[in-house]
């Protein structure tokens, strides 16, 4: 067990800064009668590359274990996110998809939450999505989907059939892909010289500032910054030409890459690079402090939940998110502390959460008999969920949040 590993971007040395210990696959919900002895665990630890500053996991989980026919994350489950992607589709139509017969490829199109609007507008498109559960849903919406992992070979096959792309887009997907060199070689091959590769992912700056440590789990391999993306792009014949901070999933950045020397980088790139330098974001001391903050949240949250149990209060979880696997397994939160978790995803209901085996129930189980407290695992959807569940507070219920610190509201 080493606390150093080779960087998946530059081959340099990655120095570990936090170890979450033994963790399950974040989206591997178990049937009630599962053989727990067979549950897959790995060592979840995160480190900083001393050379290119990319923050990344120390160990990689094989991709077929995570993304498959029963992958249970459905992007269209959030109304807020549906609006977010529809807005982006409209913006792309007005900006980057104005050539004659434009072509857009989306990596990780999931259930078609973004491509739906483009498909309806008649834009030539292709979603590349390895998880059958969600790819089939996208196809049923009339979206053209290729059921495979995107990598260099896939890109070349797409190029041969469809020609080059004006836009390659990926939301909450690029950070899921450790084999970055292959993906960027594919992007370079598939993109028109005038084209752009746009991707949005959780931003390390927000993760560190808000101690949103639960963004770290098996599927999230990379934690990007403008600095690390700039270097990653340059190593692969691309250039970071724009960045935009976006208020989704607890804070993300939308990065725009273009083939090298094709576009002038916007002022926003220099501004974010300067901010990161000022905040010493890519320094190991900053990341060690982040680790100390994680331990404080762990201790505060477990103390609070134990006290509530001692006081005879009822506590349920809200949102069986992938993120919650990290929190529950780091803090040892099982059904003794949180009696069930409610979630709108039908395939998660009736199952047990990975690792700590809390039952997952539909949201009706929440409103049928409100608990005293609800631990909001889906804190990134707080506004939407708290509005929808306003009656819980009216009935005297309280929400427990743990990012950026443990508090009851
Ligand atoms: N874009 C959607 C969104 O933002 O809600 C989906 C994000 S989901 C967290 C990540 C998706 O990436 C999954 O649907 C997964 O199957 C897909 N994925 C994983 N590896 C991939 C790869 N190499 N190429 C394309 N998609 C991939
Ligand atoms: P995410 O944080 O990775 O987007 O996952 C959100 C999870 O929370 C997903 O399993 C769906 C669930 N959820 C609800 O149960 N109710 C809601 O209103 C929303 C927005 C999500
Ligand atoms: Zn590196």
Coordinates of C-alpha atoms and ligand atoms in Angstrom, one line a residue:
X1 CA 0.0 0.0 0.0
X2 CA 1.9 3.0 -1.3
X3 CA 1.2 6.7 -0.6
X4 CA 2.6 7.5 -4.0
X5 CA 1.3 6.6 -7.5
X6 CA 2.1 7.7 -11.1
X7 CA 0.0 10.6 -12.4
X8 CA -2.6 9.6 -15.0
X9 CA -2.0 12.8 -16.9
X10 CA 1.7 13.4 -16.9
X11 CA 3.4 10.3 -15.4
X12 CA 4.8 12.4 -12.5
X13 CA 4.5 11.5 -8.9
X14 CA 1.2 11.8 -7.1
X15 CA 1.5 12.4 -3.3
X16 CA -1.4 11.2 -1.2
X17 CA -3.0 13.8 1.0
X18 CA -6.1 12.1 2.4
X19 CA -7.2 8.5 2.8
X20 CA -10.9 7.6 3.2
X21 CA -10.0 4.0 3.9
X22 CA -12.0 1.0 2.7
X23 CA -14.9 2.2 0.6
X24 CA -17.5 0.4 -1.6
X25 CA -18.6 1.3 -5.1
X26 CA -20.7 4.4 -4.6
X27 CA -23.5 3.3 -6.9
X28 CA -23.6 -0.4 -6.0
X29 CA -26.9 -0.7 -4.2
X30 CA -27.4 -4.2 -2.8
X31 CA -30.5 -6.4 -2.8
X32 CA -31.8 -7.0 0.8
X33 CA -30.7 -10.7 0.6
X34 CA -27.2 -9.9 -0.9
X35 CA -24.2 -11.9 0.3
X36 CA -22.3 -9.1 2.1
X37 CA -19.1 -11.1 2.0
X38 CA -19.0 -10.6 -1.8
X39 CA -19.3 -6.8 -1.6
X40 CA -16.5 -5.0 -3.5
X41 CA -14.3 -2.6 -1.6
X42 CA -11.3 -0.6 -2.6
X43 CA -8.9 1.9 -0.9
X44 CA -10.2 5.4 -1.6
X45 CA -7.4 7.9 -1.2
X46 CA -6.6 11.1 -3.0
X47 CA -3.4 12.8 -4.0
X48 CA -1.7 15.8 -5.7
X49 CA 0.6 15.4 -8.7
X50 CA 3.8 17.2 -7.8
X51 CA 4.5 17.9 -11.5
X52 CA 1.2 18.9 -13.2
X53 CA -0.8 19.6 -10.0
X54 CA -3.7 17.3 -11.1
X55 CA -5.5 16.0 -8.0
X56 CA -6.6 12.4 -8.5
X57 CA -7.5 9.1 -6.8
X58 CA -4.6 6.9 -5.8
X59 CA -6.4 3.8 -7.0
X60 CA -8.5 3.2 -10.0
X61 CA -11.6 1.0 -10.0
X62 CA -12.1 -1.0 -13.3
X63 CA -14.6 0.9 -15.4
X64 CA -16.9 -2.0 -16.1
X65 CA -17.6 -2.4 -12.4
X66 CA -19.0 1.1 -12.3
X67 CA -20.7 1.8 -15.7
X68 CA -22.8 -1.1 -16.9
X69 CA -26.3 -2.3 -17.8
X70 CA -27.7 -1.4 -14.3
X71 CA -25.9 1.9 -13.6
X72 CA -28.5 3.6 -11.4
X73 CA -27.9 7.4 -11.9
X74 CA -30.5 9.1 -14.0
X75 CA -29.6 12.7 -14.8
X76 CA -33.1 13.8 -15.6
X77 CA -34.2 13.2 -12.0
X78 CA -33.6 16.8 -11.0
X79 CA -35.8 19.6 -12.5
X80 CA -33.1 22.1 -11.8
X81 CA -30.5 20.1 -13.7
X82 CA -33.0 19.6 -16.6
X83 CA -33.2 23.4 -16.9
X84 CA -29.5 23.8 -16.6
X85 CA -28.8 21.4 -19.5
X86 CA -31.7 22.9 -21.6
X87 CA -30.1 26.4 -21.2
X88 CA -26.8 25.1 -22.2
X89 CA -28.2 23.4 -25.3
X90 CA -29.8 26.7 -26.4
X91 CA -26.6 28.5 -25.8
X92 CA -24.6 26.0 -27.8
X93 CA -27.1 26.3 -30.6
X94 CA -26.6 30.1 -30.7
X95 CA -22.8 30.1 -30.4
X96 CA -20.8 27.0 -31.4
X97 CA -23.4 25.1 -33.5
X98 CA -24.0 27.8 -36.2
X99 CA -22.0 26.2 -39.1
X100 CA -23.9 24.5 -41.8
X101 CA -25.0 21.0 -40.7
X102 CA -23.2 21.2 -37.3
X103 CA -22.3 18.0 -35.4
X104 CA -22.1 17.6 -31.6
X105 CA -20.8 14.6 -29.7
X106 CA -21.6 14.2 -26.0
X107 CA -19.6 11.9 -23.8
X108 CA -21.7 10.4 -21.0
X109 CA -25.0 11.6 -22.3
X110 CA -26.8 9.5 -19.7
X111 CA -30.6 9.5 -20.2
X112 CA -30.3 12.3 -22.8
X113 CA -30.9 15.2 -20.4
X114 CA -28.8 17.6 -22.6
X115 CA -29.1 16.1 -26.1
X116 CA -32.9 15.9 -26.0
X117 CA -33.3 19.6 -26.8
X118 CA -30.7 19.4 -29.6
X119 CA -32.2 16.2 -31.1
X120 CA -35.6 18.0 -31.1
X121 CA -34.0 20.9 -32.9
X122 CA -32.8 18.5 -35.6
X123 CA -29.1 19.0 -34.9
X124 CA -26.8 16.2 -36.0
X125 CA -25.6 14.6 -32.7
X126 CA -24.3 11.5 -31.1
X127 CA -24.3 10.5 -27.5
X128 CA -21.6 8.1 -26.3
X129 CA -22.8 6.3 -23.2
X130 CA -21.5 3.0 -21.9
X131 CA -24.2 2.4 -19.3
X132 CA -27.1 0.5 -20.9
X133 CA -29.6 1.5 -18.3
X134 CA -29.4 5.1 -19.2
X135 CA -28.3 4.9 -22.9
X136 CA -31.6 2.9 -23.7
X137 CA -33.6 5.7 -22.1
X138 CA -31.8 8.3 -24.3
X139 CA -32.5 6.2 -27.4
X140 CA -36.1 6.0 -26.5
X141 CA -36.3 9.8 -26.5
X142 CA -35.1 9.8 -30.1
X143 CA -31.5 10.5 -29.4
X144 CA -28.8 8.9 -31.4
X145 CA -26.7 6.9 -28.9
X146 CA -23.6 4.7 -29.3
X147 CA -23.4 2.3 -26.3
X148 CA -19.7 2.4 -25.6
X149 CA -16.9 4.0 -23.6
X150 CA -15.4 7.1 -25.3
X151 CA -11.7 6.7 -26.0
X152 CA -9.2 7.1 -28.8
X153 CA -10.5 4.1 -30.8
X154 CA -14.2 5.1 -30.4
X155 CA -13.4 8.7 -31.6
X156 CA -11.8 7.4 -34.7
X157 CA -14.7 5.1 -35.5
X158 CA -17.1 8.1 -35.0
X159 CA -15.0 10.3 -37.3
X160 CA -15.0 7.6 -40.0
X161 CA -18.8 7.5 -40.0
X162 CA -19.9 11.0 -39.1
X163 CA -17.0 13.3 -39.9
X164 CA -15.5 15.8 -37.5
X165 CA -17.4 17.5 -34.7
X166 CA -18.0 21.2 -34.1
X167 CA -18.5 20.5 -30.4
X168 CA -17.6 17.7 -28.1
X169 CA -19.3 18.1 -24.7
X170 CA -19.1 16.2 -21.4
X171 CA -20.9 17.0 -18.1
X172 CA -19.8 15.2 -15.0
X173 CA -18.1 12.6 -17.1
X174 CA -14.5 13.7 -17.9
X175 CA -13.6 13.5 -14.3
X176 CA -14.9 9.9 -14.3
X177 CA -12.3 8.8 -16.8
X178 CA -8.7 7.9 -15.7
X179 CA -7.5 7.0 -19.2
X180 CA -7.2 10.7 -20.0
X181 CA -4.5 10.5 -22.7
X182 CA -6.7 8.2 -24.8
X183 CA -9.7 10.4 -24.4
X184 CA -7.9 13.6 -25.3
X185 CA -6.2 11.9 -28.3
X186 CA -9.7 11.0 -29.4
X187 CA -11.0 14.5 -28.8
X188 CA -8.1 15.9 -30.9
X189 CA -8.8 13.5 -33.7
X190 CA -12.6 14.1 -33.8
X191 CA -12.7 17.8 -33.3
X192 CA -12.7 20.3 -36.3
X193 CA -9.8 22.8 -36.1
X194 CA -12.5 25.4 -35.4
X195 CA -14.3 23.2 -32.9
X196 CA -14.4 23.2 -29.1
X197 CA -14.3 20.6 -26.3
X198 CA -16.5 21.8 -23.5
X199 CA -16.7 20.0 -20.2
X200 CA -18.0 20.7 -16.7
X201 CA -17.1 19.0 -13.5
X202 CA -16.9 19.6 -9.8
X203 CA -14.2 22.3 -9.1
X204 CA -11.4 21.5 -6.7
X205 CA -11.6 25.2 -5.6
X206 CA -15.2 24.7 -4.3
X207 CA -14.4 21.3 -2.9
X208 CA -11.6 22.7 -0.8
X209 CA -13.4 25.9 0.1
X210 CA -16.6 24.1 1.2
X211 CA -14.9 20.9 2.4
X212 CA -17.3 19.0 0.2
X213 CA -15.2 15.9 0.6
X214 CA -18.1 13.7 -0.5
X215 CA -17.4 14.7 -4.1
X216 CA -14.5 12.2 -3.7
X217 CA -15.6 8.6 -4.5
X218 CA -14.8 5.8 -7.0
X219 CA -16.4 7.4 -10.0
X220 CA -14.8 10.8 -9.5
X221 CA -11.2 10.1 -10.5
X222 CA -9.9 13.7 -11.2
X223 CA -10.6 17.0 -9.4
X224 CA -9.8 19.7 -11.9
X225 CA -8.5 23.2 -11.6
X226 CA -7.8 25.8 -14.3
X227 CA -4.1 25.2 -13.7
X228 CA -4.2 21.4 -14.0
X229 CA -6.6 21.5 -17.0
X230 CA -4.4 24.1 -18.8
X231 CA -1.4 21.8 -18.4
X232 CA -3.4 18.7 -19.3
X233 CA -4.7 20.4 -22.5
X234 CA -1.2 21.6 -23.5
X235 CA 0.3 18.1 -23.2
X236 CA -2.4 16.9 -25.6
X237 CA -2.3 19.5 -28.4
X238 CA -5.2 21.5 -26.9
X239 CA -5.5 24.8 -25.2
X240 CA -7.7 26.1 -22.4
X241 CA -9.5 29.0 -23.9
X242 CA -12.4 29.7 -21.4
X243 CA -13.6 28.9 -17.9
X244 CA -16.9 29.6 -16.3
X245 CA -17.9 28.9 -12.7
X246 CA -21.3 27.3 -12.6
X247 CA -23.6 26.9 -9.5
X248 CA -24.5 23.2 -9.9
X249 CA -23.6 20.1 -7.9
X250 CA -22.0 22.3 -5.2
X251 CA -19.8 24.3 -7.5
X252 CA -18.4 23.3 -10.9
X253 CA -16.3 24.9 -13.6
X254 CA -17.2 24.6 -17.3
X255 CA -13.9 24.5 -19.3
X256 CA -13.6 25.1 -23.0
X257 CA -10.6 23.7 -24.8
X258 CA -9.8 24.3 -28.5
X259 CA -7.0 22.9 -30.7
X260 CA -3.8 24.7 -29.8
X261 CA -3.4 28.2 -31.2
X262 CA -6.9 28.4 -32.8
X263 CA -8.5 30.7 -30.3
X264 CA -7.5 33.5 -27.9
X265 CA -8.0 32.5 -24.2
X266 CA -10.6 34.7 -22.5
X267 CA -9.7 36.9 -19.5
X268 CA -11.6 34.5 -17.3
X269 CA -8.8 31.9 -17.7
X270 CA -6.1 34.3 -16.5
X271 CA -8.4 35.5 -13.6
X272 CA -9.1 32.0 -12.4
X273 CA -5.5 30.9 -12.7
X274 CA -4.5 34.0 -10.6
X275 CA -7.2 33.2 -8.0
X276 CA -6.0 29.6 -7.7
X277 CA -2.4 30.8 -7.2
X278 CA -3.5 33.4 -4.6
X279 CA -5.4 30.7 -2.7
X280 CA -2.5 28.2 -3.0
X281 CA -5.0 25.7 -4.2
X282 CA -2.6 23.2 -5.7
X283 CA -0.3 23.2 -2.6
X284 CA 0.0 20.1 -0.4
X285 CA -0.3 22.2 2.8
X286 CA -3.7 23.5 1.6
X287 CA -4.8 20.0 0.9
X288 CA -3.6 18.7 4.2
X289 CA -5.7 21.4 5.9
X290 CA -8.7 20.2 3.8
X291 CA -8.1 16.7 5.2
X292 CA -8.1 18.1 8.8
X293 CA -11.5 19.8 8.0
X294 CA -12.8 16.5 6.7
X295 CA -12.0 14.8 10.0
X296 CA -13.7 17.6 11.9
X297 CA -16.9 17.1 9.9
X298 CA -16.7 13.4 10.4
X299 CA -16.4 13.8 14.2
X300 CA -19.1 16.5 14.4
X301 CA -21.5 14.5 12.3
X302 CA -21.0 11.2 14.1
X303 CA -21.3 13.0 17.5
X304 CA -24.6 14.7 16.4
X305 CA -26.1 11.5 15.1
X306 CA -25.2 9.5 18.2
X307 CA -26.6 12.2 20.5
X308 CA -29.9 12.2 18.5
X309 CA -30.0 8.4 18.8
X310 CA -29.4 8.6 22.6
X311 CA -32.1 11.3 22.8
X312 CA -34.6 8.9 21.0
X313 CA -35.0 11.2 18.0
X314 CA -35.8 9.7 14.6
X315 CA -33.4 10.5 11.7
X316 CA -33.7 9.5 8.0
X317 CA -31.4 10.3 5.1
X318 CA -32.6 12.2 2.0
X319 CA -31.0 11.3 -1.3
X320 CA -29.2 8.0 -1.8
X321 CA -26.5 9.8 -3.7
X322 CA -23.2 8.4 -4.8
X323 CA -21.6 11.0 -2.6
X324 CA -23.3 9.6 0.5
X325 CA -21.3 6.4 0.2
X326 CA -18.2 8.4 1.1
X327 CA -19.9 10.1 4.1
X328 CA -21.6 7.0 5.4
X329 CA -18.6 4.8 5.1
X330 CA -16.1 7.4 6.5
X331 CA -18.4 8.2 9.4
X332 CA -19.8 4.7 10.0
X333 CA -23.4 5.7 9.4
X334 CA -25.5 2.6 9.2
X335 CA -29.2 1.9 9.9
X336 CA -28.6 2.3 13.7
X337 CA -28.0 6.0 13.1
X338 CA -30.1 6.7 10.0
X339 CA -33.1 4.4 9.8
X340 CA -33.6 4.7 6.0
X341 CA -32.7 6.9 3.1
X342 CA -35.4 8.1 0.7
X343 CA -34.8 8.6 -3.0
X344 CA -36.8 9.1 -6.1
X345 CA -34.9 6.6 -8.2
X346 CA -37.0 3.5 -8.6
X347 CA -34.1 1.1 -9.1
X348 CA -32.5 2.2 -5.8
X349 CA -35.7 1.7 -3.8
X350 CA -36.0 -1.5 -1.9
X351 CA -32.2 -1.9 -1.9
X352 CA -29.5 -1.2 0.7
X353 CA -26.9 1.5 0.4
X354 CA -23.3 0.4 -0.4
X355 CA -21.1 -0.5 2.5
X356 CA -23.2 0.5 5.5
X357 CA -26.5 -1.1 4.2
X358 CA -29.1 1.5 5.0
X359 CA -32.5 0.6 3.4
X360 CA -33.6 2.9 0.5
X361 CA -37.3 3.9 0.4
X362 CA -39.3 6.1 -1.9
X363 CA -40.0 9.7 -0.8
X364 CA -43.5 8.7 0.2
X365 CA -41.9 6.9 3.2
X366 CA -40.6 10.3 4.3
X367 CA -43.9 12.2 4.1
X368 CA -46.0 9.4 5.4
X369 CA -44.5 9.9 8.8
X370 CA -42.0 12.7 9.1
X371 CA -38.9 12.0 11.2
X372 CA -37.5 14.5 13.7
X373 CA -34.4 15.1 11.5
X374 CA -33.4 14.5 7.9
X375 CA -29.8 14.2 6.9
X376 CA -29.6 15.8 3.5
X377 CA -27.2 13.7 1.5
X378 CA -28.3 15.4 -1.7
X379 CA -27.2 18.8 -0.4
X380 CA -26.3 19.9 -3.9
X381 CA -30.1 19.8 -4.7
X382 CA -31.0 21.5 -1.4
X383 CA -33.0 24.3 -2.9
X384 CA -35.1 21.9 -5.0
X385 CA -35.6 19.4 -2.3
X386 CA -36.3 21.8 0.6
X387 CA -38.9 23.6 -1.6
X388 CA -40.5 20.2 -2.5
X389 CA -40.5 19.1 1.1
X390 CA -41.5 22.4 2.7
X391 CA -44.2 20.6 4.7
X392 CA -41.5 18.7 6.6
X393 CA -40.2 21.9 8.2
X394 CA -43.8 23.2 8.7
X395 CA -44.4 20.0 10.7
X396 CA -41.4 20.8 13.0
X397 CA -38.8 18.7 11.1
X398 CA -35.2 19.8 10.8
X399 CA -32.6 19.3 8.2
X400 CA -29.0 18.2 9.0
X401 CA -26.4 19.5 6.6
X402 CA -22.7 18.7 6.8
X403 CA -21.1 20.8 4.1
X404 CA -19.3 23.2 4.7
X405 CA -19.8 22.3 8.3
X406 CA -22.3 20.3 10.4
X407 CA -25.4 22.3 11.1
X408 CA -29.1 21.8 11.8
X409 CA -31.5 24.2 10.0
Ligands
LIG1 N1 -23.9 14.0 -18.3 C1 -24.8 13.5 -17.3 C2 -24.9 14.6 -16.2 O1 -24.2 15.5 -16.1 O2 -25.9 14.4 -15.4 C3 -24.3 12.2 -16.7 C4 -23.3 12.2 -15.7 S1 -23.0 10.6 -14.9 C5 -22.5 11.1 -13.4 C6 -21.5 10.1 -15.8 C7 -21.8 9.3 -17.0 O3 -20.6 9.0 -17.7 C8 -22.4 8.0 -16.8 O4 -23.7 7.9 -17.5 C9 -21.4 6.9 -17.3 O5 -22.0 5.8 -17.9 C10 -20.7 7.8 -18.3 N2 -19.3 7.4 -18.7 C11 -18.3 6.8 -17.9 N3 -17.2 6.6 -18.6 C12 -17.4 7.0 -19.9 C13 -16.7 7.1 -21.1 N4 -15.4 6.6 -21.1 N5 -17.2 7.6 -22.2 C14 -18.5 8.1 -22.2 N6 -19.3 8.1 -21.1 C15 -18.7 7.6 -19.9
LIG2 P1 -26.7 13.6 -7.3 O1 -26.4 14.4 -6.2 O2 -25.5 12.7 -7.7 O3 -27.3 14.3 -8.5 O4 -27.8 12.5 -6.9 C1 -29.0 12.9 -6.5 C2 -29.8 11.7 -5.9 O5 -30.8 12.2 -5.1 C3 -30.4 10.8 -6.9 O6 -30.3 9.4 -6.4 C4 -31.8 11.2 -7.0 C5 -32.1 11.8 -5.6 N1 -33.0 12.9 -5.6 C6 -34.2 12.7 -4.8 O7 -34.4 11.7 -4.2 N2 -35.1 13.8 -4.8 C7 -34.9 14.9 -5.5 O8 -35.7 15.8 -5.5 C8 -33.6 15.1 -6.3 C9 -33.3 16.3 -7.0 C10 -32.7 14.0 -6.3
LIG3 ZN1 0.8 15.0 -13.3

